[in-house]
Every structure is written in C-alpha cells, then in structure tokens.
Coordinates of C-alpha atoms (C1' of nucleotides) in Angstrom, one line a residue:
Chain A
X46 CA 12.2 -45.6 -36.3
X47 CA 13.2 -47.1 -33.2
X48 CA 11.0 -47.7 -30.5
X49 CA 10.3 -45.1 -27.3
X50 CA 12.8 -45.4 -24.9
X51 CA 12.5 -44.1 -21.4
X52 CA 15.0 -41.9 -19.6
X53 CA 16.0 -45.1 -17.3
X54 CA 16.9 -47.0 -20.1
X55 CA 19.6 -44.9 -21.7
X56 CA 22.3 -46.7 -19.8
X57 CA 21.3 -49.7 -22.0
X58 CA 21.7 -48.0 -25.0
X59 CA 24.6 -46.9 -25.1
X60 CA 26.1 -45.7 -28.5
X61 CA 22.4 -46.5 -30.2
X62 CA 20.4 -44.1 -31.7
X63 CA 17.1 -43.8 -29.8
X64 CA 13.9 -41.7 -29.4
X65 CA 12.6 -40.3 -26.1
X66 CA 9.4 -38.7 -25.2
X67 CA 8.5 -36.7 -22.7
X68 CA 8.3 -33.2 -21.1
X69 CA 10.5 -30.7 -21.3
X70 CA 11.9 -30.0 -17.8
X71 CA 14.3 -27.4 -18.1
X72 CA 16.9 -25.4 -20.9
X73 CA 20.4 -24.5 -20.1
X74 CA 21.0 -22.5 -22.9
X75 CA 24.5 -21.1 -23.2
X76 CA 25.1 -20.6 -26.8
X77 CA 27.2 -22.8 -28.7
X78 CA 26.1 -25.8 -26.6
X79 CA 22.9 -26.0 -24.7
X80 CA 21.6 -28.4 -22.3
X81 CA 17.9 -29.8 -22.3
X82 CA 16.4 -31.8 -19.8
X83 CA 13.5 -34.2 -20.3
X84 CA 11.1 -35.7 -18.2
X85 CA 9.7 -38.7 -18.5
X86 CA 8.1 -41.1 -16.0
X87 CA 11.1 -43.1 -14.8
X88 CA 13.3 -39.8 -14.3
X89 CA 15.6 -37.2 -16.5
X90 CA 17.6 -37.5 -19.5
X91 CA 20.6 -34.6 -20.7
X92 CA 20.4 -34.1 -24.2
X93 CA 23.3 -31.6 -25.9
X94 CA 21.5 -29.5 -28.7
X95 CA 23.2 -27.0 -31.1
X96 CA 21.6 -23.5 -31.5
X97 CA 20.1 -25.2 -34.7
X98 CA 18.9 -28.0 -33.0
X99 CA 16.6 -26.5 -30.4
X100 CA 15.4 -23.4 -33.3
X101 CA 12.3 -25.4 -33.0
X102 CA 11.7 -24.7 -29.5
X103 CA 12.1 -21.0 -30.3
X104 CA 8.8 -19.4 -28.4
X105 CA 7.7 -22.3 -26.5
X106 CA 8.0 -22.8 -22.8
X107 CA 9.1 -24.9 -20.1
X108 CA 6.0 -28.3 -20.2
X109 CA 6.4 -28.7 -23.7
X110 CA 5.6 -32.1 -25.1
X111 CA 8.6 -33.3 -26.8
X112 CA 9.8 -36.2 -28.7
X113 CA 13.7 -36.0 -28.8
X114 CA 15.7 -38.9 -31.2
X115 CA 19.7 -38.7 -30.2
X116 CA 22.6 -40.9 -29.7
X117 CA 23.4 -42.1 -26.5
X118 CA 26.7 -41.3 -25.5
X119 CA 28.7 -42.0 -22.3
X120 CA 29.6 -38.5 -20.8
X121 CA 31.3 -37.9 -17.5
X122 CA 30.5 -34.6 -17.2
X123 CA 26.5 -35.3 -18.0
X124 CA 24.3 -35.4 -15.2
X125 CA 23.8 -39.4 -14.1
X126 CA 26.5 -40.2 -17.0
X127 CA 25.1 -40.6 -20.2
X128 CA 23.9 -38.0 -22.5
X129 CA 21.8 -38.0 -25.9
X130 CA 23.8 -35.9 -29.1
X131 CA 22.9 -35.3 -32.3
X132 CA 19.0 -34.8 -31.3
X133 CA 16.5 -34.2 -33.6
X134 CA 13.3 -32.8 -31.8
X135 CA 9.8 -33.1 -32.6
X136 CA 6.8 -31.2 -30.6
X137 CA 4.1 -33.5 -29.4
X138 CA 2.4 -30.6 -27.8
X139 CA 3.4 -27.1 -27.5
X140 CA 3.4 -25.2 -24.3
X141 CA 3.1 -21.3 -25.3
X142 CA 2.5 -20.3 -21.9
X143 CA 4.4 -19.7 -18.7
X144 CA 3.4 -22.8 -16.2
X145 CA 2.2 -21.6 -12.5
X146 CA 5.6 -23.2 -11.4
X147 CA 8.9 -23.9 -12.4
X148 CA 9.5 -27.1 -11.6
X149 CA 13.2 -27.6 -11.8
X150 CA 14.3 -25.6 -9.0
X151 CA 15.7 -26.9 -6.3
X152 CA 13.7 -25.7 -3.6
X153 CA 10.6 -25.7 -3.3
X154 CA 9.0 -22.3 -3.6
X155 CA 5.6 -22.8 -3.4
X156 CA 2.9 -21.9 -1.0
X157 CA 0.1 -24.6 -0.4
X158 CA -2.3 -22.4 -0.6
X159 CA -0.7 -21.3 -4.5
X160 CA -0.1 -25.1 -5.0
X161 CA -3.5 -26.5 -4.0
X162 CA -5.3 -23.5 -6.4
X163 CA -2.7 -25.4 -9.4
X164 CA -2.4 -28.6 -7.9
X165 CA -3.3 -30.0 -11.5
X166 CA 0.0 -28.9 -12.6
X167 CA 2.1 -28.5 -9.1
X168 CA 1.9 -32.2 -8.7
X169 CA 4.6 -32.4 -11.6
X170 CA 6.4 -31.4 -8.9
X171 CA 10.0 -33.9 -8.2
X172 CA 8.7 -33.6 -4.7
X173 CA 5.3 -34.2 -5.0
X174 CA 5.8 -37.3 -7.3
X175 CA 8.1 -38.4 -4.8
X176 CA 5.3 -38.1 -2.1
X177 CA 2.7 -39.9 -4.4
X178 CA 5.0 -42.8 -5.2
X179 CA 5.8 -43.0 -1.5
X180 CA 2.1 -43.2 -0.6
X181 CA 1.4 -45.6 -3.5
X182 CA 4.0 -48.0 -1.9
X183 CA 2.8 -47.4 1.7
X184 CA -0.7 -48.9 0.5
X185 CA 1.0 -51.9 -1.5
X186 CA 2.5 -52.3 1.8
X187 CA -0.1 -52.0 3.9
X188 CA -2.4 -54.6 1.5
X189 CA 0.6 -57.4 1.1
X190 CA 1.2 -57.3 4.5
X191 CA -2.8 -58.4 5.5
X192 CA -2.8 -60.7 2.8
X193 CA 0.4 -62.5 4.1
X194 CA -1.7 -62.6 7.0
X195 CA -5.3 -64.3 5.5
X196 CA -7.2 -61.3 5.5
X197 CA -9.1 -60.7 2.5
X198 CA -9.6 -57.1 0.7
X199 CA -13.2 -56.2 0.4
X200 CA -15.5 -53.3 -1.0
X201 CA -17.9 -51.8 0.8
X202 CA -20.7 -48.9 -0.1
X203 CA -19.9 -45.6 0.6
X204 CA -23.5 -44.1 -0.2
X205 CA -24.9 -45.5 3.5
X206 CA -28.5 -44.9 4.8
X207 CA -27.3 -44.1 8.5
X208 CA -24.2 -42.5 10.0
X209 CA -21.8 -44.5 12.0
X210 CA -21.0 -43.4 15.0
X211 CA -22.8 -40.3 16.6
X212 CA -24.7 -38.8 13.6
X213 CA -23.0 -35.5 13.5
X214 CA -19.9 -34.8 11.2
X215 CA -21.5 -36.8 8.2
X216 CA -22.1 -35.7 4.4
X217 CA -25.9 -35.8 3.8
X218 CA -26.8 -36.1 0.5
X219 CA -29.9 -36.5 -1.5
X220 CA -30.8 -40.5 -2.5
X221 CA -33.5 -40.4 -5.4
X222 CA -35.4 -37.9 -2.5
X223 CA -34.0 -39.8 0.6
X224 CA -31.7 -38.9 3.0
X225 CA -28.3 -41.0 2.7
X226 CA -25.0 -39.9 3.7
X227 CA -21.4 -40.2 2.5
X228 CA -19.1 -43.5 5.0
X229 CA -17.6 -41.7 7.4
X230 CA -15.9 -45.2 7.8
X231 CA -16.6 -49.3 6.9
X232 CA -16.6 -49.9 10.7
X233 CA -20.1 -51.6 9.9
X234 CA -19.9 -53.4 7.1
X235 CA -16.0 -54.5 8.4
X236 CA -17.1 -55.9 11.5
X237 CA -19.7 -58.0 9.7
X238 CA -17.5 -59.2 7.1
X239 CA -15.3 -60.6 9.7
X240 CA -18.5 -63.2 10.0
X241 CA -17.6 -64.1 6.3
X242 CA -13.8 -64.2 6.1
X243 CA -12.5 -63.8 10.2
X244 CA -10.4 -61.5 8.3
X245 CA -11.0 -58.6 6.2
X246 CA -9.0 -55.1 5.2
X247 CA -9.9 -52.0 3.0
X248 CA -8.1 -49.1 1.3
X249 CA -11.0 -46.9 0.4
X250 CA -12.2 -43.1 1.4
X251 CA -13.8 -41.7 4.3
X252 CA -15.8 -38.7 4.6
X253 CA -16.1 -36.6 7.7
X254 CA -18.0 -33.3 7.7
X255 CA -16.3 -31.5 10.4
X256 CA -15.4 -27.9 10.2
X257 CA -12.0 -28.3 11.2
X258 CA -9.1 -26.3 9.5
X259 CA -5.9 -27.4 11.0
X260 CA -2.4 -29.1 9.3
X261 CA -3.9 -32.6 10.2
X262 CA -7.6 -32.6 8.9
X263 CA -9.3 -32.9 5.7
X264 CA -12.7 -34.0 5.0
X265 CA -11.9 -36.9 2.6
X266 CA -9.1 -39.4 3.5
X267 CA -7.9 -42.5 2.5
X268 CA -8.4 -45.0 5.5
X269 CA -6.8 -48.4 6.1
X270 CA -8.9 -50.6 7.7
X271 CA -8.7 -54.0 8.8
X272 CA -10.9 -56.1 11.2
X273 CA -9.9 -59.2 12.7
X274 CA -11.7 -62.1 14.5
X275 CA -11.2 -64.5 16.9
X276 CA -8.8 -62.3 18.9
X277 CA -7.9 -62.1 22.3
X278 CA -8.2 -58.9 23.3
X279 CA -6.7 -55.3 22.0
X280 CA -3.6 -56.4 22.3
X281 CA -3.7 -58.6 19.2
X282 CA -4.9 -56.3 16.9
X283 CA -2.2 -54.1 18.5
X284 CA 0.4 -57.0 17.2
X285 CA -1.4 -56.6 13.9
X286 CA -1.0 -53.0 13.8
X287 CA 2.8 -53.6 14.7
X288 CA 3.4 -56.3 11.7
X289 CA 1.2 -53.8 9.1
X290 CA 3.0 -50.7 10.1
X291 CA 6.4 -52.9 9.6
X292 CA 5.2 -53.9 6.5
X293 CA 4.3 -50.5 4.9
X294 CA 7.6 -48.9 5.5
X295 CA 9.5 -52.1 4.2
X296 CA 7.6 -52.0 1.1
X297 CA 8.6 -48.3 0.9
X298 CA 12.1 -48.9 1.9
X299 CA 12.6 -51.3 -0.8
X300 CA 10.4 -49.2 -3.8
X301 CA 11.8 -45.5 -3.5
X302 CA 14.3 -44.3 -5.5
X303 CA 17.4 -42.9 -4.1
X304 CA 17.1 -39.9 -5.8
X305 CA 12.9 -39.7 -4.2
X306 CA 14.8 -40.6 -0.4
X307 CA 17.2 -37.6 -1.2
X308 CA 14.9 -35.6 -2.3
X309 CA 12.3 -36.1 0.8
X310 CA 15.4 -36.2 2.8
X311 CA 13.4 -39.4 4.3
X312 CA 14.4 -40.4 7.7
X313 CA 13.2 -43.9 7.9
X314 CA 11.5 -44.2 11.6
X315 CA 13.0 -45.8 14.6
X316 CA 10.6 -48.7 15.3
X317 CA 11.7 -51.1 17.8
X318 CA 11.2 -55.1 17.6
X319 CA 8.5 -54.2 20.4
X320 CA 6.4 -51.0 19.8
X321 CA 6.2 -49.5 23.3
X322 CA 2.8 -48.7 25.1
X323 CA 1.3 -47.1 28.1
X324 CA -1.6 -47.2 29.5
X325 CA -3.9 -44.5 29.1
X326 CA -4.4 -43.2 32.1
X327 CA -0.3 -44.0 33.1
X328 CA 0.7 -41.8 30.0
X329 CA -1.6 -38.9 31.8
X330 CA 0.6 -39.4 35.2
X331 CA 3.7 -39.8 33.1
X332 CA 3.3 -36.6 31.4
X333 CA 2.6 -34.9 34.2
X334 CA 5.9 -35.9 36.2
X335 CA 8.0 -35.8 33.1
X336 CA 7.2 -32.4 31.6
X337 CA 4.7 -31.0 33.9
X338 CA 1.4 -30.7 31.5
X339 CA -1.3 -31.8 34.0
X340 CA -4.3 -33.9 31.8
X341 CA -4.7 -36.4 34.9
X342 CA -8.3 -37.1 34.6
X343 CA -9.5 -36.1 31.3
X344 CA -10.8 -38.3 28.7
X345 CA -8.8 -37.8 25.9
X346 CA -5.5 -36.1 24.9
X347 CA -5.1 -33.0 23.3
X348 CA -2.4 -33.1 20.4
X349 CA -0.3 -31.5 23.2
X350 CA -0.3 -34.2 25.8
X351 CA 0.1 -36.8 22.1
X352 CA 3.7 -34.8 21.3
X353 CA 4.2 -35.3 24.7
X354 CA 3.8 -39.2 25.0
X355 CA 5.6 -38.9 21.8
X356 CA 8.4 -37.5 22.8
X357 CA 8.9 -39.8 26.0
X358 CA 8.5 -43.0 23.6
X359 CA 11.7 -41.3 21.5
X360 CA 13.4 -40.6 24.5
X361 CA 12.8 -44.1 26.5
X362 CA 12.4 -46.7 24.4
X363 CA 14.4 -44.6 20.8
X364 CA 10.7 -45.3 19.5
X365 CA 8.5 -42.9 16.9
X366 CA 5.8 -45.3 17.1
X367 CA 4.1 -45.3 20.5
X368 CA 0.4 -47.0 21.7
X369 CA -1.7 -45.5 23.7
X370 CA -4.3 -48.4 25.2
X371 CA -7.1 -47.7 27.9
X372 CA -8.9 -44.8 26.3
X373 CA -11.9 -44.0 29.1
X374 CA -15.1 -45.5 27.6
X375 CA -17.0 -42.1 27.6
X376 CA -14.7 -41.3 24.9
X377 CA -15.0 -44.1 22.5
X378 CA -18.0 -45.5 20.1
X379 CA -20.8 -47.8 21.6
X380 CA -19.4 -50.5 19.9
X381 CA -15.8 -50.5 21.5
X382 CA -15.4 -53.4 24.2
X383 CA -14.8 -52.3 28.0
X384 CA -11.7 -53.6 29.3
X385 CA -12.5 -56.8 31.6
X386 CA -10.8 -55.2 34.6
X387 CA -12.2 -51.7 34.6
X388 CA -14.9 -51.0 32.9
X389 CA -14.5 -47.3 32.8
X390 CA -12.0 -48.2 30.4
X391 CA -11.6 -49.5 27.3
X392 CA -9.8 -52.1 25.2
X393 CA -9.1 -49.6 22.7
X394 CA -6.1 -47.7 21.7
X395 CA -4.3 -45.2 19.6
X396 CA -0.7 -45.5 18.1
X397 CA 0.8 -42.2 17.9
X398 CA 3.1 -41.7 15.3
X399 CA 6.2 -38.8 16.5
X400 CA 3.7 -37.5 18.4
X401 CA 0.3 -37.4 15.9
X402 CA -2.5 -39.7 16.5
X403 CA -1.9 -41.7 13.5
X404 CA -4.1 -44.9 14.1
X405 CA -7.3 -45.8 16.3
X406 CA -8.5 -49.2 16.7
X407 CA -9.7 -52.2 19.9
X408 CA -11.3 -54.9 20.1
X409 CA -16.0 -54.7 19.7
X410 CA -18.5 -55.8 21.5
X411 CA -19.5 -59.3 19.8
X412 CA -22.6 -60.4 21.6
X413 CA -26.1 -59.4 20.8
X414 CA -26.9 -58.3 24.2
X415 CA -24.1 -56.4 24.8
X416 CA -25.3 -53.8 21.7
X417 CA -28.3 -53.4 22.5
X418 CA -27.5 -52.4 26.0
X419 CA -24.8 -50.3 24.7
X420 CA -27.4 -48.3 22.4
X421 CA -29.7 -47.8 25.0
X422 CA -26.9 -46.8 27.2
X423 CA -25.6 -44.2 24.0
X424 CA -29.4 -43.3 23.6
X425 CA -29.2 -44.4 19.7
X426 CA -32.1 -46.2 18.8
X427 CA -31.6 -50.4 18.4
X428 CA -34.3 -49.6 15.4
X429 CA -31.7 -48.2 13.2
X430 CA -29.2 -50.1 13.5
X431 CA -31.4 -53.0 13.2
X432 CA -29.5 -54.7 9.9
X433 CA -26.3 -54.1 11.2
X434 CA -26.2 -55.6 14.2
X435 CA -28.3 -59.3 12.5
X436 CA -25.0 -60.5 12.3
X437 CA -24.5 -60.3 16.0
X438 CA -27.6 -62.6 16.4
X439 CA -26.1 -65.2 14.5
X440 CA -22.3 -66.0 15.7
X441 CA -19.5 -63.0 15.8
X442 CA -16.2 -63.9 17.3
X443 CA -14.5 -61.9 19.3
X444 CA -12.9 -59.2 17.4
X445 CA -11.4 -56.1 16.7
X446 CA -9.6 -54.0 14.1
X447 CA -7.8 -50.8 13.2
X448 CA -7.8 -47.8 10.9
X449 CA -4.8 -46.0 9.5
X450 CA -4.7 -42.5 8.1
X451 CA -2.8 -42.8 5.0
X452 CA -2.3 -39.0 4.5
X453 CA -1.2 -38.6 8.0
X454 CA 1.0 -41.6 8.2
X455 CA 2.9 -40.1 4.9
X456 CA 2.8 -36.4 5.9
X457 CA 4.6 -37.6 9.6
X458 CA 7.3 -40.4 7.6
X459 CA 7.9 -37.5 5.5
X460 CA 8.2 -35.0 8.0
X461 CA 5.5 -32.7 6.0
X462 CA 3.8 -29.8 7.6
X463 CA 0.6 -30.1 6.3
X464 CA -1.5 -33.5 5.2
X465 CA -2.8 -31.8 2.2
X466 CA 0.9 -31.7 0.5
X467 CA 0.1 -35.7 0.4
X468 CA -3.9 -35.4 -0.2
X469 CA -3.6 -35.5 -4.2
X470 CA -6.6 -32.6 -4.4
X471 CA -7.5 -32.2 -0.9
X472 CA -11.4 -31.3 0.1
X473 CA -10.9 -29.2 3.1
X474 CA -13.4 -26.8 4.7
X475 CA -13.1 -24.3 2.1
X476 CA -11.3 -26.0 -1.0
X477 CA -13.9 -28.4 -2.9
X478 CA -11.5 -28.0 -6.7
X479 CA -9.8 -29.0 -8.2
Chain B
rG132 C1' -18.2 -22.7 18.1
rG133 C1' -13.8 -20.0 20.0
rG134 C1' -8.6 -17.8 19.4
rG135 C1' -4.0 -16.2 16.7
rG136 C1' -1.2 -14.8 12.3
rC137 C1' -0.9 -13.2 7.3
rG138 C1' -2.7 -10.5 2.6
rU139 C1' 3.3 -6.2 -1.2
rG140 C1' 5.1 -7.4 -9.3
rG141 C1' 3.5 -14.3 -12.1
rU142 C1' 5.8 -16.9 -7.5
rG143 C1' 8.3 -16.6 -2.6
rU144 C1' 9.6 -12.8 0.5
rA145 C1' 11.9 -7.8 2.6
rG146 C1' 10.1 -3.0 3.8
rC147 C1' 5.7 -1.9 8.4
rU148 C1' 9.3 3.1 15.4
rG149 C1' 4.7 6.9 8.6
rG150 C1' 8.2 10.9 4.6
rU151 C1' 6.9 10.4 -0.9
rU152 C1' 12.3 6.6 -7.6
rA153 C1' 8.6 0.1 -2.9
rA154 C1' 13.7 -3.8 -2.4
rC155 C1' 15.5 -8.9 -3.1
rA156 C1' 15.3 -14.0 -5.1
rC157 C1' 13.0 -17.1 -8.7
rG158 C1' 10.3 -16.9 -13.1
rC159 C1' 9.5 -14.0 -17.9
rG160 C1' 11.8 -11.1 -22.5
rG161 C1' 16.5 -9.6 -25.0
rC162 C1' 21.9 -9.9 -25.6
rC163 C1' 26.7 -12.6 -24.5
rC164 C1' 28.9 -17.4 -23.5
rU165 C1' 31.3 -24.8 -26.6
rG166 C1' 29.8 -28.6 -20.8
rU167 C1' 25.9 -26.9 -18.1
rC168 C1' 23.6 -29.7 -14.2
rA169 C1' 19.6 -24.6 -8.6
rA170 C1' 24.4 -22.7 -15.1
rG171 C1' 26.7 -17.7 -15.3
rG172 C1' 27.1 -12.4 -16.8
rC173 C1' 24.7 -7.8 -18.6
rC174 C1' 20.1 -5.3 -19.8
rG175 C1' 14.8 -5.0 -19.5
rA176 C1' 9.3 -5.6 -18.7
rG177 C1' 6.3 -6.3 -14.6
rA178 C1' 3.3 -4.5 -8.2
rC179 C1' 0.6 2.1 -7.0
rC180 C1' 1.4 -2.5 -1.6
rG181 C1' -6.5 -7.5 -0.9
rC182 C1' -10.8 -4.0 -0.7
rG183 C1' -13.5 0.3 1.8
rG184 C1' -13.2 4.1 5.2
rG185 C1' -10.5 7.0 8.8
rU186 C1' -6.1 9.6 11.3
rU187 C1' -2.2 12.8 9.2
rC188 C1' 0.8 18.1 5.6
rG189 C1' 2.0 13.0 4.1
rA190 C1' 0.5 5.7 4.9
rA191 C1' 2.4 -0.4 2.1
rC192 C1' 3.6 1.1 7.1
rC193 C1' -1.2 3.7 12.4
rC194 C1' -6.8 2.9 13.5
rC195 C1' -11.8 0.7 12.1
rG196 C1' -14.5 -2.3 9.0
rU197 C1' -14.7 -6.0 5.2
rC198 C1' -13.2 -10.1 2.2
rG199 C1' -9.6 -13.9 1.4
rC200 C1' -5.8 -17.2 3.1
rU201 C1' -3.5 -19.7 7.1
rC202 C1' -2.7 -22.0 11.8
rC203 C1' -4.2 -23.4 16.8
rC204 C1' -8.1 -25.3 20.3
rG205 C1' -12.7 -28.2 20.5
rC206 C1' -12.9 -33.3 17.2
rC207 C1' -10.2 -36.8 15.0
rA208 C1' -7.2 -40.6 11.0

RNA sequence: GGGGGCGUGGUGUAGCUGGUUAACACGCGGCCCUGUCAAGGCCGAGACCGCGGGUUCGAACCCCGUCGCUCCCGCCA
C-alpha cells in the first residue's frame, strides 16, 4: 500500500498508483462518468469514478472522510491537469448529514451572523482558509522582520493585578478571591523588558471590555507589539513601523497561493519607499479645506475624519498607508512622551491603513520623575503602579514602540467588511461560542 | 450610553402603495445524462412570513410592544 499522497503532489506521480485522503468536497455526478473532488490540506484533487465506483458513497454527504486509491493520469480536460482513474474508495468517516454550508460554491453565500453560529465548520470555507493562511503569514512576517532587527520575542502574563491604562474597559476576573483582570495590552511589561533586551516584540491577545458593536471591534484580538529603546524620538519607531509593515506583506506576497490571491481577489497595497505623514493637527486643517469636514480643534478623529486623511494620502502621495503624528496629549495614556516643542502635543501617532486606524504607537516617558508627575497629573495613584514603574528608578532609555491589530490589518489588505470574518471564533459583545 | 437597519422554507434573498396557490437562487431527495469543473435537464419535499397584541371584511405587507441579529456614533487595534 503506498503511502498518503497529498493533492499537490499528484503532478509528481504521474501514471503511479497512489492513495489520497481527505474530505470530500463536492460530486459531479452525471451518470456514466462522475466527477469527485477531494480536499485535502494543500488543495483539490479530480478523481473520475464509475457508477460502481462511488456505490459506496450511496447516502453519505458532502464532508465525508474519504480515502480514495487511483492512478494518476495526465488529463487536459481535468481541472489543474491531472486526474486520479480507477479509484477505489474507502470511508474514513461518514458524513450522514447535510453540513450548514456548502462549501464548493463559488460565491460565498453566507451571512456572518449564520457563519459565526457554525464557524466550527464555515471555516472549511476556500475563503476563510485563505484568510487564515494570510493572517498566519502576516504574523511570520511581522516576527522575522523584528528579529532581523535584534528584537527578541517575549511572553508576558495576561492574568494582571491592575489595568493598564484608565481602569475602565477591562475583564475582571476572580484570582483565588482576588480581583485580577484579563491584559488589555503588554504595554507594561514591554516597556520594562526593553531594560533587558533594548528590543522586545509580542504576538499575543488583548482583552478589552468595551461594549462596542461595530465592523472593527471585538473584545479579544491578536496584538503586535514591539518596544524599542534608545530611540530618538517617534519618528523611529515610525521607521520601525514602516520596515515591519513592509515586512508582513512581503512575507504574504511570497507565501499565498495563486489560487488564495484569486480567490481574495487580493490587491496588494500601494506603500511608497516613504510612508507619508501629517501632523495631527495639519491633517485637521487639511481635511477641512480639502473636503470640508470641520474637526479643527478636537482631540481625536472620528473614523470619518481617518477615511478622510485616508483618502488624501491615496490621492497625494498614491499611499494606503498614512501616519498620523501629534495626537493632543489629553488624548493619549500618562505614559506617552510630550513632544519637546509643544507640549500640548504628543510624540505619538497612528498609521491609518485606507482609511482605518490600524496601528498606535510613540515614544514613553523614561525618567522616574516624569511618571510620577504624570500620575498625579492623570490622578492614578503612584501606589499602584509601584512595581512597574521600579525599572524607571534604575536606567530606561529612551523609548517607544507600537501595536498592530492583526484582525484589522487582514480584514483592510483583504478588503473585508467586518474583522470578525478574520477573528477565527470572534468574542464580541454578544457572541462568547463557539 | 445614544441612533439607524433588518428578522420570510436548511441557506441567501424577492414580495412589503394590504386582497387571500408567498416567489427565486443555492442546498436536499428522485430520475436522465461517458468529461464535468459554480456541471446541465426534468420532477419533488420543504416556510403559514421572529414572537405577542392591534387596525381591517381581509396583513408577510400598516400600527404598538417584545425578543433576536446587524451597523453607526462615543472608544479604539
């Protein structure tokens, strides 16, 4: 018995006699000859059956676990080329009932709402393993690019005994009959890790409880941090941001399929040399000249005035990537740096992706001093963050770092509507299963 | 915390200036077909139109309530 071969490997065989497993995907049945197609993890594979030869699938249904031995035979008219003949099938596990979907349509007929209730099985989906494998890469991407750059991967806690930035919007859970609360992001533990290795990254989970039921939120996401020392100001982090974002989509340019890019119908971004940028409170002047929305004087942009800056980073500079440095200090977390030249603003900025916020990140405060007057200013007590901020007692760099939303930066390459077609089982305000 | 939209067979939708056999596509079952590839053709099963109440001679279609879903704003990745 020859050993399993998988559906990208028939090529090889050519004229052998071989033995596929997988799942079957679809049945053309048109009497005299009939046409099954099986899935396996590296794609599809034709097989010709006889009426005889697929009597054995007589009652089962589309999902069946199937082991299908054949001769590989060049066919032009089979889908890809070759073809398997003379099969003998064997069921591995049989499906007696009708699947939630049917996966081998072309179009995608599926609601999310339907899709999320049977994501277990919808994710079967061409599309969705498409999406998967994309956002797979986009993280291989995202982790070879920092280590080309010295920075090291750590692991920090996401069980943490105080919340991160304001205190609201956090998971509390029960610790052995104390209060703890799920990350809402490694911003701490980050910071003081760039005391260790100057330069540190992490692909882990965040949580943040906020009721918020829109295309773009979820209330578990995968976030890509990194934290850099001995930096500048914002704009080198903004130069790492540029080199990582480069990075992810080159490691998905060079790991998706054809058939995955046609099937997406993935438009790789425009990204110049030089990602543009404009200055926080320029971009509220610009927007206001350019296409008349007025948010002169407000401290942060509304995803309106973002598809705005967007759009003028498209149509100027024939960028999708644009950032957005200067954000007004009132807006930001006590531990962002002040620029040195107005301190009502900030050496912080966001890199809107066509027109969605897709990554925050500046350069911290690094002295002692300068948190504690920032707590007292922010009216958090210096008690509780007492452990955190030891490391700012004993020799911090100037630094800063970034965090990118996975889900979002996948959901906007692949021009998706919603970030929970990316979010394998997405916790939202009302969905906690599967 | 505010605001909008939707809720029709298993799925995705049409019907919604009220009129009584609720339509279409996909899926499902049966039959036909020796080259399909979103196979095709014919036949068939399957929804009393989220739920409750009201208006009316008559409601999937109008009104009220309720539940569910969804999106937007606040926030943010």
């Amino acid at each position: 018995m020859p050993e399993r071969t998988l559906a990208s490997e028939l090529k090889a065989s050519v004229g052998r006699r071989v033995r596929l497993q997988g799942w079957l995907h679809n049945l053309r049945k048109q009497g005299k000859v009939n046409f099954l197609i099986l899935r396996d993890r590296t794609g599809f594979v034709q097989a010709v059956a006889s009426p005889g030869e697929i009597e054995i699938l007589q009652g089962l249904q589309m999902e069946t676990v199937l082991e299908i031995e054949g001769t590989v035979v060049e066919a032009a008219p089979a889908p890809g080329g070759f073809e398997l003949q003379n099969i003998v099938l064997k069921i591995i596990n049989p499906v007696t009932d009708v699947a939630p979907f049917s996966f081998h349509q072309k179009e995608f007929n599926a609601s999310l709402p339907y899709f999320l209730d049977h994501a277990a099985v919808g994710q079967r989906f061409p599309r969705q393993r498409a999406i998967l494998k994309l956002a797979a890469s986009a993280v291989e991407g995202f982790r070879k690019t920092l280590r080309s750059l010295g920075f090291t991967e750590i692991f920090t806690p996401k069980i943490v005994g105080s919340a991160t930035e304001s205190g609201a919007n956090v998971f509390q859970i029960d610790y052995f009959g104390q209060p703890a609360y799920l990350a809402q992001s490694p911003q701490f533990y980050k910071q003081i890790m760039v005391g260790v290795f100057e330069r540190v990254f992490e692909v882990a989970p965040v949580f943040r409880a906020e009721k918020f039921d829109t295309a773009r939120h979820v209330n578990e996401y995968l976030s890509l941090d990194a934290e850099m020392g001995f930096i500048e100001n914002h704009f080198s982090v903004m130069d790492a941001v540029s080199t990582v974002i480069r990075g992810m989509l080159q490691c998905i340019r060079e790991n998706i399929s054809d058939e995955d890019r046609q099937l997406l119908e993935l438009e790789f971004p425009a990204i110049p040399d030089s990602i543009p940028w404009i200055y926080y409170p320029e971009a509220q002047e610009m927007i206001f000249k350019r296409y008349g929305i007025d948010a002169r004087g407000e401290p942060d942009l509304a995803p309106e005035h973002e598809k705005a800056i967007g759009r003028w980073a498209k149509e100027e500079h024939g960028s999708d990537f644009v950032f957005v440095p200067g954000y007004p200090m009132v807006k930001r977390p006590f531990y962002t740096h002040p620029s040195s030249e107005d301190p009502r603003f900030s050496n912080s900025f966001d890199l809107l992706f066509r027109g969605m916020e897709l990554v925050t990140g500046g350069q911290r405060l690094h002295r002692y001093d300068d948190y504690v007057a920032a707590l007292e200013r922010a009216h958090y007590p210096v008690e509780s963050f007492k452990e955190y901020l030891e490391c700012f007692r004993f020799g911090m760099p100037p630094h800063g770092g970034f965090a990118i939303g996975l889900e979002r930066f996948v959901a906007q390459l692949c021009r998706l509507d919603n970030v929970k077609w990316v979010t394998l089982f997405p916790r939202d305000i009302n969905r906690l299963r599967p």
